[in-house]
């Protein structure tokens, strides 16, 4: 695609270029631009975050990511979805343990009436995460 954009430091034009060029783009790391005189690549993640890479190093996080230039947009979305699914599983485990502890205390005769509202919220979060996991598997 070789779209080339020049961004300037501390300039209002940089924000204009960013808004017009990157917000609507669903490009991958094959998109190049010139940043401070160096050619670099960018990717627009599903969360609308734009990340820039120069020589395999992220300018956003300052972390080395040696396979960044080899990762296609589809692979990056797949990686993002897998990460979100893992977070959903962690939330399911935490909320499930909370429900089990609530039931154990309730069955032992403890007064848990003031926690009923909190447990309703826990159950809603649990159901939403389970739906998210099931929906992710159907794709």
mmCIF file of N, CA and C in Angstrom:
data_model
loop_
_atom_site.group_PDB
_atom_site.id
_atom_site.type_symbol
_atom_site.label_atom_id
_atom_site.label_comp_id
_atom_site.label_asym_id
_atom_site.label_seq_id
_atom_site.Cartn_x
_atom_site.Cartn_y
_atom_site.Cartn_z
ATOM 1 N N UNK A 1 0.822 -1.192 0.000
ATOM 2 C CA UNK A 1 0.000 0.000 0.000
ATOM 3 C C UNK A 1 0.864 1.252 0.000
ATOM 4 N N UNK A 2 1.966 1.207 0.703
ATOM 5 C CA UNK A 2 2.956 2.276 0.688
ATOM 6 C C UNK A 2 2.399 3.685 0.775
ATOM 7 N N UNK A 3 1.427 3.893 1.625
ATOM 8 C CA UNK A 3 0.995 5.256 1.917
ATOM 9 C C UNK A 3 2.061 5.876 2.803
ATOM 10 N N UNK A 4 2.504 7.053 2.447
ATOM 11 C CA UNK A 4 3.577 7.691 3.206
ATOM 12 C C UNK A 4 3.036 8.947 3.855
ATOM 13 N N UNK A 5 3.158 9.019 5.170
ATOM 14 C CA UNK A 5 2.705 10.180 5.920
ATOM 15 C C UNK A 5 3.895 10.748 6.672
ATOM 16 N N UNK A 6 3.988 12.043 6.733
ATOM 17 C CA UNK A 6 5.056 12.681 7.488
ATOM 18 C C UNK A 6 4.437 13.307 8.725
ATOM 19 N N UNK A 7 4.915 12.912 9.893
ATOM 20 C CA UNK A 7 4.421 13.449 11.154
ATOM 21 C C UNK A 7 5.490 14.355 11.743
ATOM 22 N N UNK A 8 5.064 15.468 12.279
ATOM 23 C CA UNK A 8 6.006 16.406 12.882
ATOM 24 C C UNK A 8 5.791 16.450 14.387
ATOM 25 N N UNK A 9 6.847 16.676 15.131
ATOM 26 C CA UNK A 9 6.781 16.709 16.585
ATOM 27 C C UNK A 9 6.176 18.035 17.038
ATOM 28 N N UNK A 10 5.311 17.973 18.046
ATOM 29 C CA UNK A 10 4.707 19.157 18.665
ATOM 30 C C UNK A 10 4.101 20.109 17.641
ATOM 31 N N UNK A 11 3.320 19.552 16.761
ATOM 32 C CA UNK A 11 2.709 20.356 15.713
ATOM 33 C C UNK A 11 1.237 19.991 15.619
ATOM 34 N N UNK A 12 0.381 20.961 15.435
ATOM 35 C CA UNK A 12 -1.042 20.667 15.316
ATOM 36 C C UNK A 12 -1.325 19.818 14.086
ATOM 37 N N UNK A 13 -0.483 19.956 13.064
ATOM 38 C CA UNK A 13 -0.678 19.183 11.842
ATOM 39 C C UNK A 13 -0.580 17.692 12.102
ATOM 40 N N UNK A 14 0.243 17.313 13.080
ATOM 41 C CA UNK A 14 0.392 15.899 13.427
ATOM 42 C C UNK A 14 -0.947 15.322 13.870
ATOM 43 N N UNK A 15 -1.682 16.049 14.693
ATOM 44 C CA UNK A 15 -2.974 15.560 15.156
ATOM 45 C C UNK A 15 -3.968 15.470 14.008
ATOM 46 N N UNK A 16 -3.936 16.426 13.099
ATOM 47 C CA UNK A 16 -4.832 16.399 11.938
ATOM 48 C C UNK A 16 -4.530 15.189 11.065
ATOM 49 N N UNK A 17 -3.240 14.969 10.799
ATOM 50 C CA UNK A 17 -2.856 13.813 10.001
ATOM 51 C C UNK A 17 -3.272 12.539 10.712
ATOM 52 N N UNK A 18 -3.059 12.489 12.018
ATOM 53 C CA UNK A 18 -3.412 11.297 12.789
ATOM 54 C C UNK A 18 -4.903 11.020 12.675
ATOM 55 N N UNK A 19 -5.722 12.028 12.910
ATOM 56 C CA UNK A 19 -7.163 11.808 12.887
ATOM 57 C C UNK A 19 -7.636 11.389 11.510
ATOM 58 N N UNK A 20 -7.217 12.095 10.488
ATOM 59 C CA UNK A 20 -7.720 11.824 9.147
ATOM 60 C C UNK A 20 -7.166 10.526 8.577
ATOM 61 N N UNK A 21 -5.920 10.226 8.871
ATOM 62 C CA UNK A 21 -5.276 9.102 8.204
ATOM 63 C C UNK A 21 -5.395 7.785 8.947
ATOM 64 N N UNK A 22 -5.355 7.832 10.277
ATOM 65 C CA UNK A 22 -5.268 6.587 11.022
ATOM 66 C C UNK A 22 -6.579 6.124 11.630
ATOM 67 N N UNK A 23 -7.456 7.013 12.026
ATOM 68 C CA UNK A 23 -8.649 6.585 12.741
ATOM 69 C C UNK A 23 -9.528 5.688 11.884
ATOM 70 N N UNK A 24 -9.670 5.995 10.597
ATOM 71 C CA UNK A 24 -10.540 5.201 9.734
ATOM 72 C C UNK A 24 -9.808 4.019 9.110
ATOM 73 N N UNK A 25 -8.504 3.937 9.277
ATOM 74 C CA UNK A 25 -7.710 2.899 8.625
ATOM 75 C C UNK A 25 -7.777 1.607 9.426
ATOM 76 N N UNK A 26 -7.872 0.508 8.740
ATOM 77 C CA UNK A 26 -7.746 -0.794 9.384
ATOM 78 C C UNK A 26 -6.552 -1.489 8.748
ATOM 79 N N UNK A 27 -5.443 -0.777 8.736
ATOM 80 C CA UNK A 27 -4.250 -1.284 8.075
ATOM 81 C C UNK A 27 -3.460 -2.187 8.982
ATOM 82 N N UNK A 28 -2.499 -2.831 8.393
ATOM 83 C CA UNK A 28 -1.634 -3.689 9.162
ATOM 84 C C UNK A 28 -0.222 -3.153 9.135
ATOM 85 N N UNK A 29 0.705 -4.014 9.418
ATOM 86 C CA UNK A 29 2.094 -3.598 9.480
ATOM 87 C C UNK A 29 2.709 -3.430 8.101
ATOM 88 N N UNK A 30 1.916 -3.670 7.049
ATOM 89 C CA UNK A 30 2.427 -3.424 5.710
ATOM 90 C C UNK A 30 2.314 -1.948 5.348
ATOM 91 N N UNK A 31 1.597 -1.177 6.172
ATOM 92 C CA UNK A 31 1.492 0.263 5.956
ATOM 93 C C UNK A 31 2.768 0.914 6.469
ATOM 94 N N UNK A 32 3.351 1.796 5.664
ATOM 95 C CA UNK A 32 4.568 2.478 6.098
ATOM 96 C C UNK A 32 4.322 3.974 6.158
ATOM 97 N N UNK A 33 5.123 4.619 6.956
ATOM 98 C CA UNK A 33 5.092 6.076 7.014
ATOM 99 C C UNK A 33 6.466 6.565 7.419
ATOM 100 N N UNK A 34 6.694 7.842 7.242
ATOM 101 C CA UNK A 34 7.973 8.417 7.618
ATOM 102 C C UNK A 34 7.783 9.175 8.916
ATOM 103 N N UNK A 35 8.550 8.782 9.914
ATOM 104 C CA UNK A 35 8.440 9.394 11.231
ATOM 105 C C UNK A 35 9.813 9.924 11.614
ATOM 106 N N UNK A 36 9.941 11.240 11.708
ATOM 107 C CA UNK A 36 11.203 11.884 12.037
ATOM 108 C C UNK A 36 12.326 11.441 11.098
ATOM 109 N N UNK A 37 11.989 11.298 9.840
ATOM 110 C CA UNK A 37 12.988 10.950 8.839
ATOM 111 C C UNK A 37 13.267 9.471 8.706
ATOM 112 N N UNK A 38 12.646 8.625 9.530
ATOM 113 C CA UNK A 38 12.840 7.180 9.434
ATOM 114 C C UNK A 38 11.559 6.534 8.936
ATOM 115 N N UNK A 39 11.695 5.520 8.110
ATOM 116 C CA UNK A 39 10.527 4.778 7.666
ATOM 117 C C UNK A 39 10.123 3.814 8.766
ATOM 118 N N UNK A 40 8.862 3.839 9.121
ATOM 119 C CA UNK A 40 8.381 2.916 10.140
ATOM 120 C C UNK A 40 7.027 2.362 9.717
ATOM 121 N N UNK A 41 6.575 1.362 10.426
ATOM 122 C CA UNK A 41 5.304 0.702 10.147
ATOM 123 C C UNK A 41 4.336 0.996 11.271
ATOM 124 N N UNK A 42 3.050 0.888 10.962
ATOM 125 C CA UNK A 42 2.060 1.065 12.014
ATOM 126 C C UNK A 42 0.968 0.024 11.870
ATOM 127 N N UNK A 43 0.295 -0.231 12.973
ATOM 128 C CA UNK A 43 -0.864 -1.118 12.972
ATOM 129 C C UNK A 43 -1.946 -0.439 13.791
ATOM 130 N N UNK A 44 -3.186 -0.554 13.317
ATOM 131 C CA UNK A 44 -4.329 -0.029 14.056
ATOM 132 C C UNK A 44 -5.007 -1.226 14.701
ATOM 133 N N UNK A 45 -4.932 -1.324 16.019
ATOM 134 C CA UNK A 45 -5.510 -2.452 16.742
ATOM 135 C C UNK A 45 -7.021 -2.303 16.823
ATOM 136 N N UNK A 46 -7.752 -3.386 17.119
ATOM 137 C CA UNK A 46 -9.214 -3.307 17.233
ATOM 138 C C UNK A 46 -9.681 -2.316 18.294
ATOM 139 N N UNK A 47 -8.832 -1.990 19.244
ATOM 140 C CA UNK A 47 -9.207 -1.039 20.293
ATOM 141 C C UNK A 47 -9.000 0.405 19.853
ATOM 142 N N UNK A 48 -8.757 0.630 18.554
ATOM 143 C CA UNK A 48 -8.532 1.958 17.969
ATOM 144 C C UNK A 48 -7.159 2.519 18.311
ATOM 145 N N UNK A 49 -6.333 1.753 19.006
ATOM 146 C CA UNK A 49 -4.992 2.224 19.349
ATOM 147 C C UNK A 49 -4.083 2.049 18.135
ATOM 148 N N UNK A 50 -3.306 3.065 17.834
ATOM 149 C CA UNK A 50 -2.331 2.991 16.750
ATOM 150 C C UNK A 50 -0.965 2.752 17.370
ATOM 151 N N UNK A 51 -0.271 1.735 16.876
ATOM 152 C CA UNK A 51 1.050 1.426 17.406
ATOM 153 C C UNK A 51 2.070 1.526 16.278
ATOM 154 N N UNK A 52 3.172 2.192 16.542
ATOM 155 C CA UNK A 52 4.216 2.408 15.555
ATOM 156 C C UNK A 52 5.397 1.496 15.847
ATOM 157 N N UNK A 53 6.011 0.948 14.784
ATOM 158 C CA UNK A 53 7.167 0.072 14.916
ATOM 159 C C UNK A 53 8.299 0.594 14.041
ATOM 160 N N UNK A 54 9.499 0.709 14.616
ATOM 161 C CA UNK A 54 10.704 1.035 13.858
ATOM 162 C C UNK A 54 11.723 -0.044 14.170
ATOM 163 N N UNK A 55 12.206 -0.715 13.148
ATOM 164 C CA UNK A 55 13.182 -1.794 13.304
ATOM 165 C C UNK A 55 12.697 -2.856 14.285
ATOM 166 N N UNK A 56 11.418 -3.202 14.233
ATOM 167 C CA UNK A 56 10.868 -4.233 15.100
ATOM 168 C C UNK A 56 10.672 -3.814 16.537
ATOM 169 N N UNK A 57 10.811 -2.528 16.840
ATOM 170 C CA UNK A 57 10.644 -2.042 18.206
ATOM 171 C C UNK A 57 9.457 -1.096 18.254
ATOM 172 N N UNK A 58 8.584 -1.308 19.213
ATOM 173 C CA UNK A 58 7.401 -0.467 19.343
ATOM 174 C C UNK A 58 7.789 0.889 19.914
ATOM 175 N N UNK A 59 7.351 1.943 19.244
ATOM 176 C CA UNK A 59 7.598 3.287 19.765
ATOM 177 C C UNK A 59 6.636 3.619 20.898
ATOM 178 N N UNK A 60 5.501 2.939 20.940
ATOM 179 C CA UNK A 60 4.505 3.215 21.975
ATOM 180 C C UNK A 60 4.934 2.659 23.324
ATOM 181 N N UNK A 61 5.387 1.413 23.327
ATOM 182 C CA UNK A 61 5.696 0.745 24.591
ATOM 183 C C UNK A 61 7.193 0.626 24.847
ATOM 184 N N UNK A 62 8.013 0.957 23.851
ATOM 185 C CA UNK A 62 9.471 0.840 23.944
ATOM 186 C C UNK A 62 9.907 -0.595 24.209
ATOM 187 N N UNK A 63 9.113 -1.560 23.755
ATOM 188 C CA UNK A 63 9.476 -2.961 23.931
ATOM 189 C C UNK A 63 9.865 -3.550 22.586
ATOM 190 N N UNK A 64 10.846 -4.440 22.613
ATOM 191 C CA UNK A 64 11.221 -5.142 21.394
ATOM 192 C C UNK A 64 10.163 -6.171 21.063
ATOM 193 N N UNK A 65 9.798 -6.210 19.812
ATOM 194 C CA UNK A 65 8.879 -7.238 19.348
ATOM 195 C C UNK A 65 9.412 -7.700 18.006
ATOM 196 N N UNK A 66 10.277 -8.708 18.039
ATOM 197 C CA UNK A 66 11.039 -9.075 16.853
ATOM 198 C C UNK A 66 10.176 -9.571 15.704
ATOM 199 N N UNK A 67 8.984 -10.088 15.993
ATOM 200 C CA UNK A 67 8.127 -10.604 14.930
ATOM 201 C C UNK A 67 7.066 -9.594 14.510
ATOM 202 N N UNK A 68 7.184 -8.366 14.937
ATOM 203 C CA UNK A 68 6.146 -7.375 14.654
ATOM 204 C C UNK A 68 5.947 -7.176 13.158
ATOM 205 N N UNK A 69 7.024 -7.117 12.412
ATOM 206 C CA UNK A 69 6.890 -6.877 10.983
ATOM 207 C C UNK A 69 6.416 -8.106 10.235
ATOM 208 N N UNK A 70 6.511 -9.282 10.846
ATOM 209 C CA UNK A 70 6.044 -10.505 10.210
ATOM 210 C C UNK A 70 4.579 -10.781 10.505
ATOM 211 N N UNK A 71 4.011 -10.091 11.486
ATOM 212 C CA UNK A 71 2.644 -10.370 11.902
ATOM 213 C C UNK A 71 1.662 -9.638 10.991
ATOM 214 N N UNK A 72 0.761 -10.389 10.390
ATOM 215 C CA UNK A 72 -0.248 -9.757 9.543
ATOM 216 C C UNK A 72 -1.354 -9.181 10.414
ATOM 217 N N UNK A 73 -2.218 -8.408 9.787
ATOM 218 C CA UNK A 73 -3.324 -7.796 10.527
ATOM 219 C C UNK A 73 -4.245 -8.872 11.089
ATOM 220 N N UNK A 74 -4.499 -9.933 10.307
ATOM 221 C CA UNK A 74 -5.362 -11.015 10.782
ATOM 222 C C UNK A 74 -4.741 -11.716 11.985
ATOM 223 N N UNK A 75 -3.438 -11.913 11.944
ATOM 224 C CA UNK A 75 -2.761 -12.539 13.079
ATOM 225 C C UNK A 75 -2.823 -11.655 14.317
ATOM 226 N N UNK A 76 -2.694 -10.354 14.121
ATOM 227 C CA UNK A 76 -2.742 -9.454 15.271
ATOM 228 C C UNK A 76 -4.132 -9.438 15.887
ATOM 229 N N UNK A 77 -5.180 -9.507 15.053
ATOM 230 C CA UNK A 77 -6.551 -9.562 15.585
ATOM 231 C C UNK A 77 -6.765 -10.883 16.314
ATOM 232 N N UNK A 78 -6.265 -11.973 15.740
ATOM 233 C CA UNK A 78 -6.395 -13.277 16.381
ATOM 234 C C UNK A 78 -5.681 -13.281 17.733
ATOM 235 N N UNK A 79 -4.492 -12.696 17.783
ATOM 236 C CA UNK A 79 -3.744 -12.602 19.044
ATOM 237 C C UNK A 79 -4.529 -11.784 20.068
ATOM 238 N N UNK A 80 -5.105 -10.683 19.635
ATOM 239 C CA UNK A 80 -5.904 -9.817 20.515
ATOM 240 C C UNK A 80 -7.123 -10.568 21.046
ATOM 241 N N UNK A 81 -7.818 -11.309 20.172
ATOM 242 C CA UNK A 81 -9.010 -12.051 20.601
ATOM 243 C C UNK A 81 -8.649 -13.164 21.576
ATOM 244 N N UNK A 82 -7.535 -13.859 21.334
ATOM 245 C CA UNK A 82 -7.100 -14.904 22.270
ATOM 246 C C UNK A 82 -6.795 -14.309 23.641
ATOM 247 N N UNK A 83 -6.152 -13.162 23.653
ATOM 248 C CA UNK A 83 -5.837 -12.503 24.924
ATOM 249 C C UNK A 83 -7.108 -12.124 25.666
ATOM 250 N N UNK A 84 -8.075 -11.573 24.950
ATOM 251 C CA UNK A 84 -9.340 -11.188 25.582
ATOM 252 C C UNK A 84 -10.091 -12.417 26.095
ATOM 253 N N UNK A 85 -10.013 -13.534 25.370
ATOM 254 C CA UNK A 85 -10.665 -14.760 25.817
ATOM 255 C C UNK A 85 -10.015 -15.275 27.100
ATOM 256 N N UNK A 86 -8.694 -15.159 27.185
ATOM 257 C CA UNK A 86 -7.999 -15.566 28.421
ATOM 258 C C UNK A 86 -8.440 -14.711 29.600
ATOM 259 N N UNK A 87 -8.562 -13.411 29.373
ATOM 260 C CA UNK A 87 -9.044 -12.530 30.439
ATOM 261 C C UNK A 87 -10.460 -12.902 30.854
ATOM 262 N N UNK A 88 -11.288 -13.296 29.892
ATOM 263 C CA UNK A 88 -12.651 -13.715 30.225
ATOM 264 C C UNK A 88 -12.627 -14.968 31.091
ATOM 265 N N UNK A 89 -11.744 -15.915 30.771
ATOM 266 C CA UNK A 89 -11.640 -17.127 31.585
ATOM 267 C C UNK A 89 -11.182 -16.800 33.003
ATOM 268 N N UNK A 90 -10.244 -15.887 33.135
ATOM 269 C CA UNK A 90 -9.785 -15.482 34.469
ATOM 270 C C UNK A 90 -10.939 -14.879 35.258
ATOM 271 N N UNK A 91 -11.728 -14.029 34.611
ATOM 272 C CA UNK A 91 -12.880 -13.420 35.287
ATOM 273 C C UNK A 91 -13.905 -14.481 35.683
ATOM 274 N N UNK A 92 -14.126 -15.473 34.818
ATOM 275 C CA UNK A 92 -15.063 -16.551 35.148
ATOM 276 C C UNK A 92 -14.577 -17.305 36.382
ATOM 277 N N UNK A 93 -13.280 -17.590 36.441
ATOM 278 C CA UNK A 93 -12.740 -18.300 37.608
ATOM 279 C C UNK A 93 -12.884 -17.477 38.888
ATOM 280 N N UNK A 94 -12.570 -16.202 38.815
ATOM 281 C CA UNK A 94 -12.677 -15.347 40.006
ATOM 282 C C UNK A 94 -14.124 -15.236 40.466
ATOM 283 N N UNK A 95 -15.030 -14.998 39.527
ATOM 284 C CA UNK A 95 -16.445 -14.851 39.885
ATOM 285 C C UNK A 95 -17.033 -16.180 40.368
ATOM 286 N N UNK A 96 -16.583 -17.288 39.770
ATOM 287 C CA UNK A 96 -17.042 -18.598 40.220
ATOM 288 C C UNK A 96 -16.605 -18.889 41.649
ATOM 289 N N UNK A 97 -15.352 -18.571 41.966
ATOM 290 C CA UNK A 97 -14.873 -18.754 43.341
ATOM 291 C C UNK A 97 -15.631 -17.868 44.321
ATOM 292 N N UNK A 98 -15.958 -16.664 43.894
ATOM 293 C CA UNK A 98 -16.737 -15.766 44.751
ATOM 294 C C UNK A 98 -18.107 -16.357 45.046
ATOM 295 N N UNK A 99 -18.746 -16.916 44.023
ATOM 296 C CA UNK A 99 -20.065 -17.539 44.221
ATOM 297 C C UNK A 99 -19.976 -18.746 45.152
ATOM 298 N N UNK A 100 -18.930 -19.547 44.982
ATOM 299 C CA UNK A 100 -18.759 -20.725 45.841
ATOM 300 C C UNK A 100 -18.552 -20.301 47.294
ATOM 301 N N UNK A 101 -17.708 -19.311 47.529
ATOM 302 C CA UNK A 101 -17.484 -18.832 48.895
ATOM 303 C C UNK A 101 -18.765 -18.268 49.507
ATOM 304 N N UNK A 102 -19.546 -17.564 48.714
ATOM 305 C CA UNK A 102 -20.824 -17.016 49.182
ATOM 306 C C UNK A 102 -21.761 -18.150 49.607
ATOM 307 N N UNK A 103 -21.845 -19.194 48.775
ATOM 308 C CA UNK A 103 -22.722 -20.325 49.106
ATOM 309 C C UNK A 103 -22.244 -21.065 50.353
ATOM 310 N N UNK A 104 -20.933 -21.231 50.504
ATOM 311 C CA UNK A 104 -20.398 -21.926 51.676
ATOM 312 C C UNK A 104 -20.750 -21.168 52.952
ATOM 313 N N UNK A 105 -20.550 -19.861 52.949
ATOM 314 C CA UNK A 105 -20.864 -19.057 54.136
ATOM 315 C C UNK A 105 -22.364 -19.066 54.396
ATOM 316 N N UNK A 106 -23.164 -18.991 53.338
ATOM 317 C CA UNK A 106 -24.626 -18.992 53.480
ATOM 318 C C UNK A 106 -25.112 -20.328 54.044
ATOM 319 N N UNK A 107 -24.543 -21.441 53.572
ATOM 320 C CA UNK A 107 -24.956 -22.764 54.048
ATOM 321 C C UNK A 107 -24.510 -23.022 55.488
ATOM 322 N N UNK A 108 -23.462 -22.360 55.937
ATOM 323 C CA UNK A 108 -23.014 -22.519 57.317
ATOM 324 C C UNK A 108 -23.787 -21.624 58.274
ATOM 325 N N UNK A 109 -24.744 -20.905 57.752
ATOM 326 C CA UNK A 109 -25.610 -20.106 58.606
ATOM 327 C C UNK A 109 -25.154 -18.676 58.804
ATOM 328 N N UNK A 110 -24.222 -18.225 58.022
ATOM 329 C CA UNK A 110 -23.755 -16.837 58.137
ATOM 330 C C UNK A 110 -24.783 -15.866 57.560
ATOM 331 N N UNK A 111 -24.800 -14.660 58.080
ATOM 332 C CA UNK A 111 -25.728 -13.641 57.598
ATOM 333 C C UNK A 111 -25.096 -12.932 56.401
ATOM 334 N N UNK A 112 -25.565 -13.277 55.218
ATOM 335 C CA UNK A 112 -25.021 -12.710 53.986
ATOM 336 C C UNK A 112 -26.028 -11.805 53.283
ATOM 337 N N UNK A 113 -27.056 -11.383 53.997
ATOM 338 C CA UNK A 113 -28.124 -10.606 53.356
ATOM 339 C C UNK A 113 -27.620 -9.277 52.795
ATOM 340 N N UNK A 114 -26.637 -8.675 53.424
ATOM 341 C CA UNK A 114 -26.153 -7.389 52.907
ATOM 342 C C UNK A 114 -25.276 -7.559 51.663
ATOM 343 N N UNK A 115 -24.892 -8.784 51.350
ATOM 344 C CA UNK A 115 -24.080 -9.052 50.164
ATOM 345 C C UNK A 115 -24.911 -9.482 48.961
ATOM 346 N N UNK A 116 -26.226 -9.532 49.097
ATOM 347 C CA UNK A 116 -27.071 -10.006 47.997
ATOM 348 C C UNK A 116 -26.917 -9.152 46.735
ATOM 349 N N UNK A 117 -26.878 -7.847 46.887
ATOM 350 C CA UNK A 117 -26.710 -6.966 45.725
ATOM 351 C C UNK A 117 -25.382 -7.179 45.026
ATOM 352 N N UNK A 118 -24.345 -7.367 45.828
ATOM 353 C CA UNK A 118 -23.021 -7.616 45.261
ATOM 354 C C UNK A 118 -22.997 -8.940 44.512
ATOM 355 N N UNK A 119 -23.664 -9.945 45.060
ATOM 356 C CA UNK A 119 -23.678 -11.249 44.403
ATOM 357 C C UNK A 119 -24.465 -11.212 43.100
ATOM 358 N N UNK A 120 -25.498 -10.396 43.035
ATOM 359 C CA UNK A 120 -26.225 -10.243 41.766
ATOM 360 C C UNK A 120 -25.282 -9.663 40.712
ATOM 361 N N UNK A 121 -24.491 -8.670 41.094
ATOM 362 C CA UNK A 121 -23.519 -8.081 40.175
ATOM 363 C C UNK A 121 -22.471 -9.110 39.754
ATOM 364 N N UNK A 122 -22.009 -9.915 40.686
ATOM 365 C CA UNK A 122 -21.036 -10.965 40.377
ATOM 366 C C UNK A 122 -21.627 -11.954 39.382
ATOM 367 N N UNK A 123 -22.873 -12.348 39.585
ATOM 368 C CA UNK A 123 -23.517 -13.284 38.663
ATOM 369 C C UNK A 123 -23.690 -12.680 37.275
ATOM 370 N N UNK A 124 -24.020 -11.408 37.199
ATOM 371 C CA UNK A 124 -24.160 -10.746 35.893
ATOM 372 C C UNK A 124 -22.817 -10.730 35.165
ATOM 373 N N UNK A 125 -21.743 -10.386 35.873
ATOM 374 C CA UNK A 125 -20.410 -10.381 35.265
ATOM 375 C C UNK A 125 -20.020 -11.784 34.825
ATOM 376 N N UNK A 126 -20.343 -12.773 35.641
ATOM 377 C CA UNK A 126 -20.050 -14.162 35.302
ATOM 378 C C UNK A 126 -20.762 -14.568 34.021
ATOM 379 N N UNK A 127 -22.045 -14.255 33.914
ATOM 380 C CA UNK A 127 -22.823 -14.612 32.719
ATOM 381 C C UNK A 127 -22.288 -13.882 31.489
ATOM 382 N N UNK A 128 -21.974 -12.600 31.614
ATOM 383 C CA UNK A 128 -21.454 -11.843 30.471
ATOM 384 C C UNK A 128 -20.129 -12.415 29.970
ATOM 385 N N UNK A 129 -19.267 -12.818 30.876
ATOM 386 C CA UNK A 129 -17.998 -13.411 30.461
ATOM 387 C C UNK A 129 -18.195 -14.773 29.820
ATOM 388 N N UNK A 130 -19.126 -15.561 30.331
ATOM 389 C CA UNK A 130 -19.417 -16.854 29.706
ATOM 390 C C UNK A 130 -19.985 -16.672 28.304
ATOM 391 N N UNK A 131 -20.867 -15.702 28.136
ATOM 392 C CA UNK A 131 -21.423 -15.416 26.806
ATOM 393 C C UNK A 131 -20.309 -14.978 25.861
ATOM 394 N N UNK A 132 -19.394 -14.161 26.344
ATOM 395 C CA UNK A 132 -18.275 -13.702 25.528
ATOM 396 C C UNK A 132 -17.395 -14.871 25.090
ATOM 397 N N UNK A 133 -17.150 -15.813 25.981
ATOM 398 C CA UNK A 133 -16.336 -16.983 25.653
ATOM 399 C C UNK A 133 -17.037 -17.848 24.616
ATOM 400 N N UNK A 134 -18.328 -18.107 24.815
ATOM 401 C CA UNK A 134 -19.083 -18.944 23.870
ATOM 402 C C UNK A 134 -19.163 -18.261 22.510
ATOM 403 N N UNK A 135 -19.413 -16.963 22.508
ATOM 404 C CA UNK A 135 -19.502 -16.216 21.249
ATOM 405 C C UNK A 135 -18.161 -16.231 20.513
ATOM 406 N N UNK A 136 -17.075 -16.185 21.248
ATOM 407 C CA UNK A 136 -15.750 -16.224 20.637
ATOM 408 C C UNK A 136 -15.437 -17.560 20.001
ATOM 409 N N UNK A 137 -15.968 -18.639 20.537
ATOM 410 C CA UNK A 137 -15.722 -19.967 19.966
ATOM 411 C C UNK A 137 -16.495 -20.194 18.682
ATOM 412 N N UNK A 138 -17.629 -19.528 18.523
ATOM 413 C CA UNK A 138 -18.448 -19.725 17.326
ATOM 414 C C UNK A 138 -17.852 -19.056 16.098
ATOM 415 N N UNK A 139 -16.920 -18.107 16.283
ATOM 416 C CA UNK A 139 -16.322 -17.412 15.133
ATOM 417 C C UNK A 139 -15.395 -18.287 14.386
#
